PDB file of C-alpha atoms in Angstrom:
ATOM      1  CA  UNK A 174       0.000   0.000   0.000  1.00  0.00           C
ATOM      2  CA  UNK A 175       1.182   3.373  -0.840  1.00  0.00           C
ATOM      3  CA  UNK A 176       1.009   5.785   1.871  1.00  0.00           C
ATOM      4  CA  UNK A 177       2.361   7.861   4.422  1.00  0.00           C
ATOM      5  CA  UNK A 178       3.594   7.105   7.864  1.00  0.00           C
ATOM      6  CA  UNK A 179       4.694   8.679  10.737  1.00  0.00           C
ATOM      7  CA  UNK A 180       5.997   6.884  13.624  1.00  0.00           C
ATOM      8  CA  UNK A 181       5.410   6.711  17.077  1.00  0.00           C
ATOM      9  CA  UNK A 182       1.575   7.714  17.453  1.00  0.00           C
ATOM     10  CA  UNK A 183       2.174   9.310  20.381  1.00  0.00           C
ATOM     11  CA  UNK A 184       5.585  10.410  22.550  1.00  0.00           C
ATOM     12  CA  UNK A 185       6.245  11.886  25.851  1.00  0.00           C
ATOM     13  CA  UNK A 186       9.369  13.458  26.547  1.00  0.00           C
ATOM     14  CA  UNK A 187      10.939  15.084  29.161  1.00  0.00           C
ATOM     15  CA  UNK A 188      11.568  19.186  29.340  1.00  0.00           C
ATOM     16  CA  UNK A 189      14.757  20.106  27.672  1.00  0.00           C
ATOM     17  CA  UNK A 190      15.368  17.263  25.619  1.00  0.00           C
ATOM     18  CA  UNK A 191      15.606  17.136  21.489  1.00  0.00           C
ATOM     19  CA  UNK A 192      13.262  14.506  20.255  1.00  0.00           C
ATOM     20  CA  UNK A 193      13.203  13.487  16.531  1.00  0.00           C
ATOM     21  CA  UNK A 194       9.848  12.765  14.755  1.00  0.00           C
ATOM     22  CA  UNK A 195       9.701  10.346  11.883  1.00  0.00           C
ATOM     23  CA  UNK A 196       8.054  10.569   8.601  1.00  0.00           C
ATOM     24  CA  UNK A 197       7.798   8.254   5.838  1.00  0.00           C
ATOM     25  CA  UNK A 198       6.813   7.941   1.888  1.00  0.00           C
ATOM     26  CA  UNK A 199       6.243   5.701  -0.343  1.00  0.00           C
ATOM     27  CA  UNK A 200       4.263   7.530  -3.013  1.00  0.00           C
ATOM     28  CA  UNK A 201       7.401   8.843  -4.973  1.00  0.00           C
ATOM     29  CA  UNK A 202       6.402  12.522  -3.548  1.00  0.00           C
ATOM     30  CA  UNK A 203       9.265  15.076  -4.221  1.00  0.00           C
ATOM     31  CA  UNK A 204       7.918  17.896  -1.580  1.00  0.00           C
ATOM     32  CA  UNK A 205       6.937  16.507   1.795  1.00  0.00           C
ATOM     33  CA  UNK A 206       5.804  18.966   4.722  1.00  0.00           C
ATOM     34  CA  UNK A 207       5.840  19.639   8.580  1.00  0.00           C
ATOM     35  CA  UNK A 208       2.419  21.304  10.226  1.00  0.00           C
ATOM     36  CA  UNK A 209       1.186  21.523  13.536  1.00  0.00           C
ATOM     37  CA  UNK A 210      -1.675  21.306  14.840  1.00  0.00           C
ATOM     38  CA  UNK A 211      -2.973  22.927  18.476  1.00  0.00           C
ATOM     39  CA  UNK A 212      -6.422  22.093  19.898  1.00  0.00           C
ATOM     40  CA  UNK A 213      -9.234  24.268  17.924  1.00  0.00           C
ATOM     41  CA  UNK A 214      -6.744  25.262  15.492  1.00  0.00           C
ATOM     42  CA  UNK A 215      -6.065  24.886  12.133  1.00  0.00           C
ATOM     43  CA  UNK A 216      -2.680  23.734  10.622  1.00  0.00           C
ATOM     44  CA  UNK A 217       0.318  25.816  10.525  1.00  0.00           C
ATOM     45  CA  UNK A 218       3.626  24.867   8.382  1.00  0.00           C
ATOM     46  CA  UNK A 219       6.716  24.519  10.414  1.00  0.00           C
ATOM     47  CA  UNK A 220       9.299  23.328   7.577  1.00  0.00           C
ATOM     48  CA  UNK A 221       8.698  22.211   4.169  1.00  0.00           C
ATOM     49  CA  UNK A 222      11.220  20.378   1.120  1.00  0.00           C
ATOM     50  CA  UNK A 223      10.570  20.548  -2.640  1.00  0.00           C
ATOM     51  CA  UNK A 224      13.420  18.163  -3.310  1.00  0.00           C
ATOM     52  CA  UNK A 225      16.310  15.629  -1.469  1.00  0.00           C
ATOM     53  CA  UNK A 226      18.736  17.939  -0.222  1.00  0.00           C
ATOM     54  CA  UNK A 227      16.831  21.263  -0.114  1.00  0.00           C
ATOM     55  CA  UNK A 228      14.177  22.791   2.760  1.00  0.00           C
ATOM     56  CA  UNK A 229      12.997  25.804   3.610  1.00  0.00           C
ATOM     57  CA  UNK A 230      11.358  27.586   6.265  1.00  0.00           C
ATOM     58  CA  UNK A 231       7.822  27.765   7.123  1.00  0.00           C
ATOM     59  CA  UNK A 232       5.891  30.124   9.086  1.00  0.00           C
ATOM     60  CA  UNK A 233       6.505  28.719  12.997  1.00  0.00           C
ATOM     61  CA  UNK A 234      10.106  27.152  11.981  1.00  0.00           C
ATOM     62  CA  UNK A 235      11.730  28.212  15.413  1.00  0.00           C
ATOM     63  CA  UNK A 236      12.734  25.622  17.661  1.00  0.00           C
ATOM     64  CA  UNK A 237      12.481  22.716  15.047  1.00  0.00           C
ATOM     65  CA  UNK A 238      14.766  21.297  12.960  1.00  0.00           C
ATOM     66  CA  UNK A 239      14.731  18.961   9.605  1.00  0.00           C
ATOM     67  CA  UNK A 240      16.711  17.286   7.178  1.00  0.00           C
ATOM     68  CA  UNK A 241      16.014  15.414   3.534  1.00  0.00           C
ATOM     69  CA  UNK A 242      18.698  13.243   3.153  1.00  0.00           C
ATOM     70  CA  UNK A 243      16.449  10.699   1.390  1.00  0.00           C
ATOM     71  CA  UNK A 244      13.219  11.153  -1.392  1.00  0.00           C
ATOM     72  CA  UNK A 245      11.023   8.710   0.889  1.00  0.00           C
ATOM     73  CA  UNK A 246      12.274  10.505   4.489  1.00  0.00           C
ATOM     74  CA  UNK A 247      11.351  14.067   6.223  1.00  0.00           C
ATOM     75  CA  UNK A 248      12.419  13.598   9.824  1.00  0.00           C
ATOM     76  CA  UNK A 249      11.260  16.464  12.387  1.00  0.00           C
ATOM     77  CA  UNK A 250      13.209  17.408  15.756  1.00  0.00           C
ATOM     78  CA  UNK A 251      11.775  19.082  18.025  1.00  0.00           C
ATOM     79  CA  UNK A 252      14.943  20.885  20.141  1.00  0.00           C
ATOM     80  CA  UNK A 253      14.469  22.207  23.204  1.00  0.00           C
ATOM     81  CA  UNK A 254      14.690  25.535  22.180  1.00  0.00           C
ATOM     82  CA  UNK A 255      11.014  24.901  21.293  1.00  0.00           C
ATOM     83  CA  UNK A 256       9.104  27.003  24.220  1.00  0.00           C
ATOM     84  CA  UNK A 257       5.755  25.101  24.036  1.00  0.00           C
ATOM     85  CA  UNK A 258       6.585  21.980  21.947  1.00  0.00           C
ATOM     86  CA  UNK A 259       3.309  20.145  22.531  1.00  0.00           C
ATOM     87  CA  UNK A 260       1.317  19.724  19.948  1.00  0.00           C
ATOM     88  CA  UNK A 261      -0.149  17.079  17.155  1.00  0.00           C
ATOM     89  CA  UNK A 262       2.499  17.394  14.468  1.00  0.00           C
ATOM     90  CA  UNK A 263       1.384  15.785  11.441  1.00  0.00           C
ATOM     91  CA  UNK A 264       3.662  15.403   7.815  1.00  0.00           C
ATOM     92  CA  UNK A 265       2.603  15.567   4.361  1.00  0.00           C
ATOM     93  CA  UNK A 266       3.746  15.087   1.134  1.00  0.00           C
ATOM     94  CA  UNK A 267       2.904  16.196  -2.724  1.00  0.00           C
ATOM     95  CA  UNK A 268       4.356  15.427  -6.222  1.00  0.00           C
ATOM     96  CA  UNK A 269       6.055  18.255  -6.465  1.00  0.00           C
ATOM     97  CA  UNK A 270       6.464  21.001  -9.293  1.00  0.00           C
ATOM     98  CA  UNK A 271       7.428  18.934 -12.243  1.00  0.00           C
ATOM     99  CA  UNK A 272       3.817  17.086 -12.256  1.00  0.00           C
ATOM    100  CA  UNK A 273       2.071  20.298 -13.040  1.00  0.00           C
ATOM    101  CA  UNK A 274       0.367  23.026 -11.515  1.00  0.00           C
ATOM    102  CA  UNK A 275      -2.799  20.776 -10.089  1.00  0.00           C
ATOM    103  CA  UNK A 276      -1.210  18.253  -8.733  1.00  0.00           C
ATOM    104  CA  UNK A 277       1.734  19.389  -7.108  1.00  0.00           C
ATOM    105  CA  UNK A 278      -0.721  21.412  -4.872  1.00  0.00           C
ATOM    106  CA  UNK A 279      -2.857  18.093  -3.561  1.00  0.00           C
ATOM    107  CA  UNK A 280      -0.939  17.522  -0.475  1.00  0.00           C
ATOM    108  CA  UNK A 281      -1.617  14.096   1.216  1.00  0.00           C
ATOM    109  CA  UNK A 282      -1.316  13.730   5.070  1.00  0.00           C
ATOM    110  CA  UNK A 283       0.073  10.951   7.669  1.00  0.00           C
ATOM    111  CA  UNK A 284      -1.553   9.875  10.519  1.00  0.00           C
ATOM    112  CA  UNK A 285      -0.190  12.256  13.095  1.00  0.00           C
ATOM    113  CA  UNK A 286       2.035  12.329  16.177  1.00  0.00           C
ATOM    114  CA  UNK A 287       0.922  13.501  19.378  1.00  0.00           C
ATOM    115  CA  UNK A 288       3.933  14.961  21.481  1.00  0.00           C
ATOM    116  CA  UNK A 289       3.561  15.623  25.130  1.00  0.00           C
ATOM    117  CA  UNK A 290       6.416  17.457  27.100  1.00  0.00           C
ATOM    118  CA  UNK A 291       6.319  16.698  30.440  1.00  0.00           C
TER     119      UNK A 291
ATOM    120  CA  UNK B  96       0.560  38.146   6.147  1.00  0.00           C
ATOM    121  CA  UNK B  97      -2.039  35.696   4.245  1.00  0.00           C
ATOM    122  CA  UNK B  98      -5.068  34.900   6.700  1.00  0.00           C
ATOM    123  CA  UNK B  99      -8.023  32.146   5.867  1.00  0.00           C
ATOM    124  CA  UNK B 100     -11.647  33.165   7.805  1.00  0.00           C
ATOM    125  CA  UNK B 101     -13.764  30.078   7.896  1.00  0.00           C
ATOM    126  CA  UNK B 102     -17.275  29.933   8.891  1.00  0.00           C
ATOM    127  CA  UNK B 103     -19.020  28.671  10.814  1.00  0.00           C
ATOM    128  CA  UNK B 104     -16.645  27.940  13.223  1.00  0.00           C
ATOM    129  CA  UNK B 105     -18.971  25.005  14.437  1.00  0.00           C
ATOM    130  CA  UNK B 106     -22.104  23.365  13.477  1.00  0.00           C
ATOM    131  CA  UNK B 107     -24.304  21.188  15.049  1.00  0.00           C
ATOM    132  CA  UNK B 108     -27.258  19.220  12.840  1.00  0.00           C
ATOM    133  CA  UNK B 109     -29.412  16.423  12.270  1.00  0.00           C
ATOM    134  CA  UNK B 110     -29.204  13.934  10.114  1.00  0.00           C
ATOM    135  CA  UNK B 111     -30.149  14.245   6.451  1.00  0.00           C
ATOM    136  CA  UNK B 112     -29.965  17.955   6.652  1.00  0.00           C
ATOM    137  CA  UNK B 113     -27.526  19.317   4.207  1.00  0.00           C
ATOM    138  CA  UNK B 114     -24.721  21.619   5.255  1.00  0.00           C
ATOM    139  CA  UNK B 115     -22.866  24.454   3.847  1.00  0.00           C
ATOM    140  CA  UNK B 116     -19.498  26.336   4.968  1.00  0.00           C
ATOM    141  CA  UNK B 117     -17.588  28.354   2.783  1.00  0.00           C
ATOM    142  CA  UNK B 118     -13.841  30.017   3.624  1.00  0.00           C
ATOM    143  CA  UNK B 119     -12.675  34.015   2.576  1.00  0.00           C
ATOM    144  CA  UNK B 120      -9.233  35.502   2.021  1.00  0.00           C
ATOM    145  CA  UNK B 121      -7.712  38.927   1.448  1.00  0.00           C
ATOM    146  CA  UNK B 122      -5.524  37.428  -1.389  1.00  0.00           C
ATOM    147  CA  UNK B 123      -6.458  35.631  -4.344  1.00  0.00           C
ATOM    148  CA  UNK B 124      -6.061  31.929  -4.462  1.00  0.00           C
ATOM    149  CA  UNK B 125      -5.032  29.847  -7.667  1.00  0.00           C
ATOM    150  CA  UNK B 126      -5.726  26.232  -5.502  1.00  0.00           C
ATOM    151  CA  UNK B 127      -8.249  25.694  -2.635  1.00  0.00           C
ATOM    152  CA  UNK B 128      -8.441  22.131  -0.832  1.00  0.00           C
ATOM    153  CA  UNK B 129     -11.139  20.452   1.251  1.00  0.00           C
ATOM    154  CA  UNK B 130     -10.244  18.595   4.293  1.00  0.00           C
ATOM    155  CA  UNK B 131     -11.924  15.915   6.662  1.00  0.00           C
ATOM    156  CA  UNK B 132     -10.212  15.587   9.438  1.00  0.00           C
ATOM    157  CA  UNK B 133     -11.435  12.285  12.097  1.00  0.00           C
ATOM    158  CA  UNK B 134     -10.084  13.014  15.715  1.00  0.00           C
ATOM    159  CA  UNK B 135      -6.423  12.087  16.292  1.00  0.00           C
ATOM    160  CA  UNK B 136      -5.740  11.315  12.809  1.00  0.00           C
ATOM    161  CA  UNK B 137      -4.635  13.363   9.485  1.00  0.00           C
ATOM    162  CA  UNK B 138      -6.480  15.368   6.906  1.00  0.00           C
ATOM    163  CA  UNK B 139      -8.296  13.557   3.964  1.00  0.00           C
ATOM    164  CA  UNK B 140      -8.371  15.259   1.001  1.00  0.00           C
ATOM    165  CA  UNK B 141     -11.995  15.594   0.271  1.00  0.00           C
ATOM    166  CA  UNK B 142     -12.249  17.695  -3.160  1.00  0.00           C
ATOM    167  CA  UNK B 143      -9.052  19.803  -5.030  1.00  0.00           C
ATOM    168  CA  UNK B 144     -10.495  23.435  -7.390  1.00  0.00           C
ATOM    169  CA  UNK B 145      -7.856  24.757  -9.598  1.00  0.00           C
ATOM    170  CA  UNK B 146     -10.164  27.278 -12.120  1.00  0.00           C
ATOM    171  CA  UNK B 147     -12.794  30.399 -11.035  1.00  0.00           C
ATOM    172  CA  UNK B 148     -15.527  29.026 -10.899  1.00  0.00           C
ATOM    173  CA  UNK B 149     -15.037  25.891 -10.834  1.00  0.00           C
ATOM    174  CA  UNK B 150     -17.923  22.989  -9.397  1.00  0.00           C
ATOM    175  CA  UNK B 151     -16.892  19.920  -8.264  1.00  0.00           C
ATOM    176  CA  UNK B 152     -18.506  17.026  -6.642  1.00  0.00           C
ATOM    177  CA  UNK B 153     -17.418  14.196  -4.522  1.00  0.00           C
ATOM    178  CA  UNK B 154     -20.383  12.397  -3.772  1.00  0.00           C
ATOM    179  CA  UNK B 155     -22.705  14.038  -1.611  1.00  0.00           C
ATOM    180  CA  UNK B 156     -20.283  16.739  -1.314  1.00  0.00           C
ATOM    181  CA  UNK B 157     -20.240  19.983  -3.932  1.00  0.00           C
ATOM    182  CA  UNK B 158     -17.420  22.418  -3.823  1.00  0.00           C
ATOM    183  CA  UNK B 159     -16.882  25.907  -5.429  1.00  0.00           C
ATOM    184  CA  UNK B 160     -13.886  27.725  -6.644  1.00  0.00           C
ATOM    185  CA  UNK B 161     -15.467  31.452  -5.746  1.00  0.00           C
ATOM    186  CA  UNK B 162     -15.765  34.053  -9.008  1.00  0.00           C
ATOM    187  CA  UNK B 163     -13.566  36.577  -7.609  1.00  0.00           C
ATOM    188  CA  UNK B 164     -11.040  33.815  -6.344  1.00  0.00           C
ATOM    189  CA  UNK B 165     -10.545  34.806  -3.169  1.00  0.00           C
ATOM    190  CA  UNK B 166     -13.407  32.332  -1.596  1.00  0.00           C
ATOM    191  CA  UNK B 167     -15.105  28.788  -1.422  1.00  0.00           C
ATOM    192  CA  UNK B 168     -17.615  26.560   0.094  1.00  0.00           C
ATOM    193  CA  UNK B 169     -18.313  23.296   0.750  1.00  0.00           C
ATOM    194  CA  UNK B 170     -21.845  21.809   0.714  1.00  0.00           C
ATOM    195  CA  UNK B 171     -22.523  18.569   2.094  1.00  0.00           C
ATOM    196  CA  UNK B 172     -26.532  16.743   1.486  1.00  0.00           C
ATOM    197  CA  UNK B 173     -28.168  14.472   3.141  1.00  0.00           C
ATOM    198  CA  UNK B 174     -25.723  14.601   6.289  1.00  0.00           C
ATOM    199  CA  UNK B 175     -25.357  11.166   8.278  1.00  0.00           C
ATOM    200  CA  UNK B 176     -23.324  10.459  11.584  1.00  0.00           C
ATOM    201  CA  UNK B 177     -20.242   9.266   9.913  1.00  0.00           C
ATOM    202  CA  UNK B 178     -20.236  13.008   8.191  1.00  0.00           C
ATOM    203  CA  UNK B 179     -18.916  14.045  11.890  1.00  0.00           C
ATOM    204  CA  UNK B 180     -15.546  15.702  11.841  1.00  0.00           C
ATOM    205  CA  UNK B 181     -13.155  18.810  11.777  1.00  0.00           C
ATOM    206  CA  UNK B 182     -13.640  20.445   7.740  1.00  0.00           C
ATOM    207  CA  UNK B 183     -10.746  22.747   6.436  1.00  0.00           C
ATOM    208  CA  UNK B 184     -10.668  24.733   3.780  1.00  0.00           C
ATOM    209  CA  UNK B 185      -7.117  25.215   2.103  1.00  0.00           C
ATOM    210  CA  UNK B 186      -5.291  27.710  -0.170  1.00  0.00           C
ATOM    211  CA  UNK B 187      -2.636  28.248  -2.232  1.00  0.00           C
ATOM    212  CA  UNK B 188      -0.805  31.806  -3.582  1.00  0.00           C
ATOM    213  CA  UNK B 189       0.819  30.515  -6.933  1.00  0.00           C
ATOM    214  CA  UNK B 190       2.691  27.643  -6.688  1.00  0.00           C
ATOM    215  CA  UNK B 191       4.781  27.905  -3.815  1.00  0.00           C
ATOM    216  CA  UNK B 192       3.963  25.109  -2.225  1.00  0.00           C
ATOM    217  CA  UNK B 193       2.724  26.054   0.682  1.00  0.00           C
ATOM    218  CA  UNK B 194      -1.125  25.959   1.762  1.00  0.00           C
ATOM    219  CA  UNK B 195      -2.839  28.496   4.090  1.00  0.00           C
ATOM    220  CA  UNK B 196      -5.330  26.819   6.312  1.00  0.00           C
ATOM    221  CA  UNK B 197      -8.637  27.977   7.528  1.00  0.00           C
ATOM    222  CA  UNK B 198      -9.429  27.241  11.377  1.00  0.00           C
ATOM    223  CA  UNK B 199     -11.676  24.834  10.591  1.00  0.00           C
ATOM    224  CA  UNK B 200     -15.525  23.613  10.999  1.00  0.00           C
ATOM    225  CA  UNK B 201     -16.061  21.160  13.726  1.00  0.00           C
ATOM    226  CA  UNK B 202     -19.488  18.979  12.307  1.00  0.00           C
ATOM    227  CA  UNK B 203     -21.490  17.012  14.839  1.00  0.00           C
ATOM    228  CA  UNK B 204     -24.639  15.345  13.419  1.00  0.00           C
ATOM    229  CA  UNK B 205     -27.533  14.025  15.411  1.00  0.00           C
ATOM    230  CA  UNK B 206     -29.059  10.781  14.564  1.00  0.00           C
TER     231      UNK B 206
END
């Protein structure tokens, strides 16, 4: 099955430490996509990547941290520079510029991970 | 900066009633999205409009790319319980990637 997925469902971690969020494709996406999510609200964009090697800043991007290493991986760390770092955080991915003006705008969601800071 | 008002910010109905929200902006939009969102879990994409004026359907649901292009809405007939969730509207300036999201419209439907 072709799909996104973000791993673990939910994670707990202690005040002041980094934690690293995972998120994987298999759809052949180029662009994948960091939002969060707080109660009542709707989605804001923390990082996002058009292509392996390249990511740029979204509108909350302080306190996180990314890389794209890999076409299929997006990995999110939360740093503890983060002041209020819990939150649903939840990844998506598109096709990217080269399919053409419709479809590289359909972005296509994970499941979500719910981090707590204790 | 951009900002997406989306009304109503809640809605509460019986079944088979139909339902209608819609989303504004103060720019124009080239893209807007419709989202389901189920508690605890990611967005769905429910319906994509790329063109002003633009009608689309997805089932019982019927979505509008607004005239002037800086609106939408979302109508949803003959409602039923499994119709429950968080809606959001999406758009997008050009293509920069990046989607502005409405707050959303929690739907709770009464059997």
């Amino acid at each position: 099955d072709g799909g996104i997925t973000q791993s673990p469902k939910y994670l707990f971690r202690k005040e002041g430490q980094n934690v690293t969020l995972s998120c994987e494709q298999n759809l052949n996406h180029d662009a994948m996509y960091w939002y969060r999510q707080d109660p009542g609200q709707g989605l804001r964009l923390i990082y996002y990547s058009q292509i392996v090697n390249d990511f740029q800043k979204g509108d909350i991007a302080e306190g996180y941290s990314v890389s794209r290493e890999k076409k299929e991986s997006f990995p999110l760390t939360v740093t503890s520079a983060q002041k209020n770092p819990t939150a649903f955080y939840l990844c998506a991915s598109s096709m990217g510029r080269l399919a053409g003006a419709g479809l590289y705008n359909e972005q296509f969601f994970g499941p979500g991970t719910r981090l707590t800071v204790l | 900066g951009q900002q997406l008002n989306q009304s109503p910010q809640s809605m509460f109905i019986q079944e088979g009633e139909d339902v209608s929200m819609n989303c504004t902006s103060s720019s124009i939009f080239n893209t807007w999205l419709w989202y389901k969102q189920d508690p605890g879990e990611g967005p769905v994409l429910l319906i994509a409009l790329y063109k002003a004026g633009e009608l689309t359907s997805n089932g019982r649901l019927t979505a509008q790319f607004g005239i002037t292009r800086k609106d939408s809405f979302l109508n949803i007939s003959a409602s039923i319980p499994s119709d429950v969730g968080i809606y959001f509207c999406a758009g997008m300036v050009g293509n920069t990637g990046k989607l502005i999201f409405g707050q959303g419209t929690t739907l709770q439907v009464k059997p």
